[in-house]
Amino acid sequence: MNFPKTQIWEMNKAEVLIIDDEPQIRKLLQINLESNDYKVVQASTGKEGLILSASHAPDLILLDIGLPDKSGHDILKELREWYNKPIIILSVQDNEIDIISALDNGATDYLTKPFRTGELLARIRSAIKRSQNSENDIIITCGDIEINLVARIVKQNNEVIKLTSTEYNLLALFAKNEGKVLTHQYLLREIWGYTFQTETQYLRVFVGTLRKKIEVNPNNPQHIITESGVGYRFQ
Amino acid sequence: MNFPKTQIWEMNKAEVLIIDDEPQIRKLLQINLESNDYKVVQASTGKEGLILSASHAPDLILLDIGLPDKSGHDILKELREWYNKPIIILSVQDNEIDIISALDNGATDYLTKPFRTGELLARIRSAIKRSQNSENDIIITCGDIEINLVARIVKQNNEVIKLTSTEYNLLALFAKNEGKVLTHQYLLREIWGYTFQTETQYLRVFVGTLRKKIEVNPNNPQHIITESGVGYRFQ
DNA sequence: TTGAATTATAAAGATTTCGTAAAAAATCCC
DNA sequence: GGGATTTTTTACGAAATCTTTATAATTCAA
């Protein structure tokens, strides 16, 4: 197995949520994923899956279509109302209609059971990689700030700036959306998860610490601009 | 087949490059793609494929792994040095090593021949949608004013204008209904909510601040026109 | 032309939102 | 286990925005 971007995983493990009712499959996936350095969260029902996806904001979801409580198609639609990271469908169904419907409803990929674990892992790597650098940019430069998305290193005028994990996540999200106003809800959802959408105070605190680290004059920020009542904008 | 962003496709067909040495497969793909509103370019060898991809910059590449002149894996690596839109691999090879290698070298997807055309088309739609997602800003232009509804930013003669949340909401609503007379009640309902329908004074105040910000001469407004007794009209 | 209705503008409260500091809780790392 | 780091809470003053009030300007019909 070759990992093109080893560092990412070592510094900050990617989290995968498994939504599947079969314990054997979950166990199989868990073992394979954990030995490949992913953090794993599991749900055995659709409802539980929705709750965990909201509270964990995983980097990828493996979703079984044949769940006991709710159709996987419905779960997919519900997830896609807010979750925009990869969702890979696992299914015993090999009929074209199901596959097309899932893909058109926002599934990133569709594998039929039984699947080959090596292939699944490769598809997971591929999907996560694509979602992490949406424009294949490895380094984002915004004025005097340079963010290496692969190494998770931030430099200002070639000096490395030490950021905590959350500070980095926030700055990287800002940088990926340079110039756009990002709402409080969006920022909270992307970084903390759906259930944190109302915790705007978190944002104030972390924007504050970020400004202290990257702004020349934190009282007159030039990079992270407040859009009162709406959110923040990075430039 | 559902196309969430119909206009884009109609205005500007997505272009697909087929790199495959089998004429029957190329023909089959061409017919299917063209009837689904894609523009198609074809190459029968790897070398030709590389040249056409460079000269056409297609929105997606369908790449056969079993080419006569050059291994598809090599073509993939060469393409990925500069091409960052989706590449879907088509192959008679169904062995895991090939699939993993292709995905780890930047393939977006991997289908084994014979494939189901409906599924392939769904995977193509999905891949193109994801790759275009990053640049789907909707921008409304009205004379010297430009409103980016995604970035939530208003520019006048390329200068960013700072608006409060309510000012922006009002202007965006005006711009979405350019030329139409919008009644007081409608504006109040849309922005403040149903219970504020009678608070016309709010409107006067906010139209006033907006005019100060976007009109050359606020005493003689050219954009936000008063329709006495009815409402306002934006032009 | 006049005057009532409507609209515009300014400015003073009222309220909401923001920023900062610092304590408490949780997590990480040796 | 225990110290260091990071995240989550809490509290409060500052800033920005919204609402209200007062008054001036404009419109339009008789």
XYZ file of C-alpha atoms (C1' of nucleotides) in Angstrom:
530
model
C 0.000 0.000 0.000
C 1.495 3.314 -0.840
C 0.501 6.418 1.039
C 1.203 9.489 -1.012
C 0.641 11.817 1.911
C 1.897 9.951 4.912
C 2.354 12.996 7.099
C -1.301 13.929 7.197
C -2.282 10.664 8.756
C 0.448 10.652 11.296
C -0.234 14.133 12.558
C -3.965 13.986 12.493
C -5.699 10.714 11.769
C -8.578 10.838 9.348
C -11.823 9.701 10.910
C -14.140 7.268 9.137
C -17.719 6.581 10.159
C -19.077 3.127 9.333
C -22.856 2.812 9.089
C -23.667 -0.881 8.699
C -25.914 -3.293 10.545
C -23.747 -6.390 10.091
C -21.295 -6.716 12.998
C -18.881 -8.894 11.016
C -18.577 -6.300 8.272
C -18.068 -3.525 10.809
C -15.365 -5.528 12.554
C -13.643 -6.326 9.266
C -13.709 -2.693 8.218
C -12.612 -1.484 11.630
C -9.563 -3.752 11.707
C -8.548 -2.818 8.186
C -9.071 0.880 8.676
C -7.347 1.079 12.043
C -4.335 -0.815 10.799
C -4.147 1.766 8.032
C -4.121 4.572 10.554
C -7.702 5.760 10.415
C -9.764 6.588 13.438
C -13.010 4.591 13.288
C -16.512 5.355 14.560
C -19.316 2.844 14.128
C -23.085 2.921 13.857
C -25.366 -0.067 13.414
C -28.511 1.832 12.413
C -29.299 4.731 10.133
C -30.520 6.879 12.984
C -27.374 6.300 15.009
C -25.358 7.018 11.881
C -27.001 10.408 11.429
C -26.358 11.317 15.065
C -22.722 10.262 14.988
C -22.053 12.006 11.685
C -23.436 15.206 13.188
C -21.399 15.028 16.361
C -18.134 13.714 14.869
C -17.938 15.406 11.464
C -15.989 12.427 10.078
C -13.696 12.809 7.077
C -15.512 10.038 5.219
C -18.619 7.922 5.669
C -19.011 4.288 4.639
C -22.737 3.746 4.250
C -24.496 0.420 3.841
C -27.621 0.677 1.724
C -29.444 -2.227 3.357
C -30.091 -0.915 6.845
C -32.878 -2.248 9.051
C -34.467 1.009 10.212
C -34.205 3.347 7.265
C -33.294 3.094 3.599
C -29.672 3.977 2.935
C -30.898 6.162 0.077
C -32.824 8.293 2.549
C -29.851 8.498 4.895
C -27.720 9.604 1.963
C -30.136 12.390 1.080
C -30.378 13.539 4.690
C -26.600 13.562 5.068
C -26.102 15.506 1.867
C -28.238 18.346 3.164
C -25.218 19.455 5.128
C -22.376 16.916 4.884
C -20.110 17.519 1.918
C -17.226 15.172 2.514
C -17.021 11.785 0.752
C -19.723 9.155 1.251
C -18.915 5.717 -0.124
C -21.845 3.338 -0.506
C -21.434 -0.342 0.295
C -24.222 -2.610 -0.892
C -25.142 -6.152 -1.745
C -27.335 -4.631 -4.462
C -25.573 -4.779 -7.787
C -28.394 -3.386 -9.887
C -27.758 -0.366 -12.033
C -30.771 1.628 -10.851
C -29.515 1.629 -7.263
C -26.016 2.633 -8.305
C -27.187 5.477 -10.542
C -29.598 6.758 -7.946
C -26.945 6.752 -5.227
C -24.371 8.527 -7.392
C -26.893 11.130 -8.539
C -27.853 11.768 -4.929
C -24.331 12.691 -4.033
C -22.581 9.422 -3.243
C -18.876 9.668 -3.962
C -18.482 6.013 -4.868
C -20.432 2.741 -4.851
C -18.992 -0.688 -4.104
C -20.872 -3.955 -4.133
C -20.403 -6.544 -1.421
C -18.385 -8.637 -1.204
C -15.700 -6.059 -1.904
C -11.939 -6.375 -1.986
C -10.503 -4.607 1.033
C -7.427 -3.400 -0.814
C -9.615 -1.750 -3.438
C -11.903 -0.247 -0.819
C -8.925 1.213 1.035
C -7.575 2.668 -2.204
C -10.954 4.221 -2.988
C -11.106 5.648 0.530
C -7.603 7.132 0.161
C -8.514 8.565 -3.208
C -11.766 10.111 -1.994
C -10.235 11.656 1.126
C -7.294 13.005 -0.820
C -9.568 14.677 -3.344
C -11.801 16.197 -0.702
C -8.876 17.521 1.298
C -7.322 19.503 -1.486
C -10.299 20.406 -3.541
C -8.277 22.209 -6.139
C -5.259 19.969 -5.954
C -3.391 22.867 -4.486
C -0.857 21.642 -2.045
C 0.217 25.100 -0.989
C -2.136 28.036 -0.628
C -0.632 31.494 -0.523
C -2.590 34.498 0.722
C -0.458 37.579 0.934
C 2.291 36.954 3.489
C 0.729 33.686 4.658
C 1.580 30.334 3.150
C -0.302 27.162 4.083
C 1.038 23.754 3.199
C -2.038 21.548 3.248
C -0.003 18.371 2.960
C 2.403 19.002 5.807
C -0.131 21.089 7.770
C 2.460 23.811 8.191
C 1.714 27.530 8.137
C 4.387 30.088 7.354
C 4.289 33.867 7.493
C 7.146 35.605 5.713
C 8.875 32.196 5.697
C 8.664 31.891 9.477
C 6.815 28.822 10.722
C 3.809 29.707 12.882
C 2.847 27.247 15.572
C -0.888 26.537 15.516
C -2.994 24.068 17.444
C -4.990 21.512 15.504
C -8.242 23.466 15.639
C -6.551 26.740 14.821
C -4.990 25.111 11.789
C -8.253 23.547 10.651
C -9.960 26.908 10.861
C -7.222 28.764 9.020
C -7.053 26.112 6.294
C -10.804 26.308 5.821
C -10.567 30.086 5.560
C -7.736 29.892 3.078
C -9.557 27.396 0.879
C -12.391 29.912 0.628
C -10.426 33.099 0.286
C -12.614 36.136 -0.267
C -15.866 34.372 0.526
C -17.969 35.143 3.551
C -18.238 31.957 5.579
C -21.187 31.845 7.934
C -20.838 30.906 11.578
C -22.934 27.810 11.005
C -20.840 26.677 8.081
C -17.555 27.098 9.925
C -18.844 25.334 13.021
C -20.337 22.531 10.982
C -17.169 21.925 8.999
C -14.799 21.957 11.937
C -16.746 20.845 14.987
C -19.711 19.066 13.380
C -23.381 19.651 12.724
C -24.399 19.635 16.399
C -22.080 22.570 17.153
C -23.776 24.937 14.716
C -24.937 27.249 17.485
C -21.680 27.456 19.432
C -20.609 30.771 17.935
C -18.550 31.565 20.994
C -16.046 28.864 19.971
C -15.474 30.795 16.794
C -14.881 34.079 18.593
C -12.282 32.459 20.810
C -10.436 30.714 17.989
C -10.628 33.655 15.596
C -9.147 35.645 18.466
C -6.179 33.341 18.961
C -5.646 33.060 15.211
C -5.598 36.823 14.837
C -3.008 37.108 17.594
C -0.811 34.746 15.630
C -1.219 35.922 12.048
C -2.296 39.557 12.127
C 0.296 42.304 12.300
C -2.126 44.298 14.436
C -4.808 42.039 15.946
C -6.948 45.074 16.786
C -7.129 45.987 13.129
C -7.232 42.640 11.340
C -6.322 42.583 7.655
C -6.760 38.863 7.062
C -9.727 37.613 9.042
C -12.495 40.141 8.542
C -15.606 40.116 10.729
C -18.921 40.213 8.895
C -21.116 41.128 11.804
C -24.207 39.000 12.177
C -23.099 36.637 9.435
C -19.627 35.203 9.826
C -16.042 35.860 8.775
C -14.147 36.418 5.574
C -10.487 35.661 4.893
C -8.399 37.693 2.505
C -31.117 11.741 -15.246
C -31.080 14.755 -13.015
C -28.956 17.782 -13.780
C -28.957 20.132 -10.841
C -27.390 22.973 -12.802
C -29.104 22.716 -16.110
C -28.096 26.069 -17.444
C -24.398 25.416 -17.149
C -24.588 22.339 -19.302
C -26.806 23.886 -21.871
C -24.736 26.982 -22.235
C -21.436 25.233 -22.231
C -21.298 21.530 -22.926
C -18.814 19.565 -20.894
C -16.099 18.022 -23.033
C -14.984 14.415 -22.588
C -11.808 12.941 -24.064
C -11.881 9.204 -24.811
C -8.508 7.474 -24.987
C -9.113 3.910 -26.197
C -7.735 1.806 -29.017
C -10.912 -0.179 -29.687
C -13.066 1.613 -32.289
C -16.278 -0.129 -31.177
C -15.843 1.040 -27.599
C -15.090 4.580 -28.754
C -18.195 4.590 -30.943
C -20.370 3.236 -28.144
C -19.087 5.830 -25.726
C -19.375 8.630 -28.264
C -23.034 7.877 -29.004
C -23.937 7.624 -25.335
C -22.058 10.743 -24.342
C -23.304 12.887 -27.194
C -26.905 11.909 -26.581
C -26.348 13.047 -22.996
C -25.137 16.438 -24.150
C -21.409 16.048 -23.849
C -18.925 17.151 -26.448
C -16.655 14.241 -27.353
C -13.027 14.093 -28.486
C -11.359 10.796 -29.308
C -7.863 9.389 -29.307
C -6.834 5.850 -30.258
C -3.332 5.884 -28.825
C -1.738 7.125 -25.641
C 0.441 9.595 -27.461
C -2.515 11.077 -29.317
C -4.402 11.179 -26.030
C -1.714 13.247 -24.355
C -1.640 15.706 -27.246
C -5.427 16.099 -27.373
C -5.725 16.474 -23.605
C -3.211 19.310 -23.758
C -4.847 21.066 -26.688
C -8.492 20.589 -25.616
C -8.249 20.672 -21.816
C -11.316 18.422 -21.552
C -13.543 18.427 -18.471
C -13.020 14.684 -18.015
C -10.880 11.930 -19.516
C -11.931 8.324 -20.043
C -8.710 6.346 -20.195
C -8.309 2.757 -21.296
C -5.512 0.971 -19.495
C -4.716 -1.490 -22.279
C -3.301 0.761 -24.975
C -0.997 -0.509 -27.724
C 1.746 2.093 -27.593
C 2.080 2.974 -23.940
C 0.795 1.618 -20.660
C -2.295 3.425 -19.421
C -0.623 3.667 -16.018
C 2.167 5.728 -17.537
C -0.309 7.939 -19.391
C -2.152 8.481 -16.114
C 1.044 9.569 -14.352
C 1.975 11.901 -17.194
C -1.487 13.438 -17.277
C -1.533 13.983 -13.530
C 1.613 16.093 -13.722
C -0.579 18.924 -14.919
C -4.162 17.754 -15.494
C -6.309 17.941 -12.365
C -9.795 17.273 -13.640
C -11.361 13.791 -13.371
C -9.783 10.791 -15.076
C -11.898 7.637 -15.142
C -10.076 4.419 -15.970
C -11.735 1.792 -18.156
C -10.063 -1.589 -18.208
C -10.563 -5.269 -18.929
C -8.199 -5.886 -16.041
C -10.147 -6.703 -12.930
C -7.202 -7.419 -10.652
C -6.840 -5.514 -7.433
C -3.218 -4.474 -7.939
C -4.118 -2.554 -11.108
C -7.093 -0.863 -9.492
C -5.165 0.194 -6.389
C -2.249 1.442 -8.424
C -4.492 3.493 -10.707
C -6.416 5.062 -7.811
C -3.230 5.842 -5.902
C -1.809 7.475 -9.010
C -4.655 9.902 -9.174
C -7.413 8.129 -11.093
C -10.817 9.416 -10.054
C -12.570 6.115 -10.682
C -11.957 2.671 -12.165
C -14.479 0.623 -14.108
C -13.916 -2.832 -15.538
C -15.084 -3.718 -19.031
C -17.689 -4.640 -19.910
C -19.292 -1.782 -18.013
C -22.919 -0.706 -17.757
C -23.370 2.513 -19.693
C -25.936 3.912 -17.276
C -23.533 3.462 -14.402
C -20.633 4.934 -16.355
C -22.720 7.986 -17.227
C -23.701 8.393 -13.569
C -20.053 8.169 -12.512
C -19.118 10.732 -15.155
C -21.844 13.115 -13.965
C -20.755 12.648 -10.377
C -17.078 13.258 -11.134
C -17.696 16.359 -13.254
C -20.093 17.802 -10.716
C -17.559 17.387 -7.928
C -14.743 18.941 -9.938
C -16.869 21.919 -10.969
C -18.272 22.456 -7.524
C -15.386 24.643 -6.457
C -16.072 27.389 -8.950
C -19.817 27.697 -9.101
C -20.140 31.233 -7.896
C -23.363 32.881 -8.941
C -22.773 36.537 -9.773
C -25.446 39.099 -10.542
C -24.323 42.183 -12.429
C -26.410 45.358 -12.582
C -24.555 48.172 -14.268
C -21.581 49.073 -12.110
C -22.724 46.828 -9.269
C -21.697 43.210 -8.973
C -23.168 40.886 -6.365
C -21.567 37.539 -5.653
C -24.318 35.559 -3.989
C -22.024 32.714 -2.971
C -19.228 34.853 -1.542
C -21.796 37.327 -0.217
C -19.744 40.218 -1.518
C -20.841 43.369 -3.326
C -18.512 45.291 -5.601
C -18.945 48.590 -7.374
C -16.425 49.263 -10.126
C -14.424 46.391 -8.628
C -14.275 48.039 -5.221
C -15.683 46.006 -2.355
C -18.559 47.812 -0.643
C -19.050 47.126 3.036
C -22.697 46.387 3.820
C -24.327 45.232 7.005
C -26.198 41.948 6.989
C -29.611 43.538 6.492
C -28.351 45.959 3.866
C -26.902 43.054 1.928
C -30.086 40.996 2.195
C -32.093 43.918 0.888
C -29.747 44.625 -1.996
C -29.563 40.953 -2.968
C -33.339 40.744 -2.971
C -33.527 43.837 -5.173
C -30.913 42.470 -7.552
C -32.668 39.130 -7.878
C -35.754 41.056 -9.015
C -34.127 43.650 -11.202
C -36.623 45.905 -12.941
C -39.609 44.646 -10.978
C -41.522 46.821 -8.550
C -41.326 45.222 -5.119
C -44.008 46.234 -2.671
C -43.271 47.350 0.871
C -45.078 44.358 2.269
C -43.149 41.936 0.094
C -39.763 43.386 1.014
C -40.574 43.488 4.719
C -41.914 39.967 4.646
C -38.891 38.555 2.849
C -36.268 40.214 5.002
C -37.781 40.818 8.422
C -40.577 38.278 8.385
C -44.324 38.161 8.171
C -44.958 40.110 11.399
C -43.029 43.153 10.160
C -45.192 43.759 7.075
C -46.369 47.118 8.360
C -43.009 48.512 9.461
C -42.444 50.578 6.328
C -40.208 52.968 8.209
C -37.557 50.216 8.456
C -37.470 50.147 4.694
C -37.049 53.906 4.386
C -34.106 53.829 6.762
C -32.371 50.920 5.055
C -33.057 52.140 1.528
C -31.502 55.381 2.715
C -28.279 53.793 3.952
C -28.077 51.608 0.847
C -28.439 54.635 -1.406
C -25.646 56.386 0.448
C -23.413 53.437 -0.255
C -24.221 52.550 -3.855
C -25.655 55.665 -5.504
C -23.335 58.217 -7.071
C -25.745 60.934 -5.971
C -28.049 59.660 -3.197
C -30.420 62.606 -3.745
C -30.999 61.502 -7.301
C -30.943 57.710 -7.117
C -30.337 55.756 -10.316
C -30.463 52.242 -8.871
C -33.110 52.118 -6.176
C -36.140 53.949 -7.522
C -39.031 54.964 -5.276
C -42.461 53.956 -6.518
C -44.533 56.218 -4.336
C -47.340 54.500 -2.495
C -46.236 51.055 -3.743
C -42.627 50.165 -3.040
C -39.228 50.267 -4.730
C -37.710 49.152 -7.987
C -34.067 48.242 -8.626
C -32.368 48.809 -11.946
C -51.335 76.492 -5.086
C -52.213 74.133 -1.079
C -52.262 70.573 2.208
C -52.485 65.819 3.434
C -50.022 61.690 2.621
C -45.885 59.749 1.743
C -40.971 59.633 1.796
C -36.154 60.949 3.319
C -32.686 61.963 6.706
C -30.531 62.468 11.030
C -29.691 61.156 15.378
C -30.654 59.184 19.842
C -31.617 54.997 22.374
C -31.927 49.837 22.609
C -30.304 45.597 21.429
C -27.510 42.385 19.513
C -23.152 40.787 18.315
C -18.090 40.740 19.069
C -13.628 40.450 21.319
C -10.819 39.397 25.213
C -9.362 37.497 29.358
C -9.297 34.048 32.423
C -10.960 30.016 34.799
C -12.438 25.165 34.373
C -12.414 20.905 31.979
C -10.551 17.746 28.882
C -6.811 15.850 26.368
C -2.196 14.776 25.237
C 2.368 13.228 26.143
C 6.073 11.556 28.652
C 0.285 9.641 37.236
C 1.216 14.301 36.546
C 2.542 18.359 34.078
C 1.795 20.772 29.761
C -1.149 21.868 26.149
C -5.513 22.507 24.166
C -10.386 23.050 24.250
C -14.588 24.530 26.411
C -17.075 27.762 29.563
C -18.039 31.892 31.698
C -18.123 36.803 32.258
C -18.106 41.458 30.838
C -16.817 45.712 28.338
C -16.700 47.437 23.508
C -18.366 47.838 19.011
C -21.627 47.399 15.493
C -26.180 47.143 14.084
C -31.000 47.750 14.473
C -35.075 50.225 16.066
C -37.419 54.234 17.268
C -38.400 59.014 17.264
C -38.391 63.531 15.441
C -38.437 66.513 11.756
C -37.686 68.012 7.084
C -38.528 67.189 2.187
C -41.181 65.555 -1.509
C -45.114 63.954 -4.019
C -49.638 64.124 -5.797
C -54.348 65.221 -6.157
C -57.964 68.568 -5.475
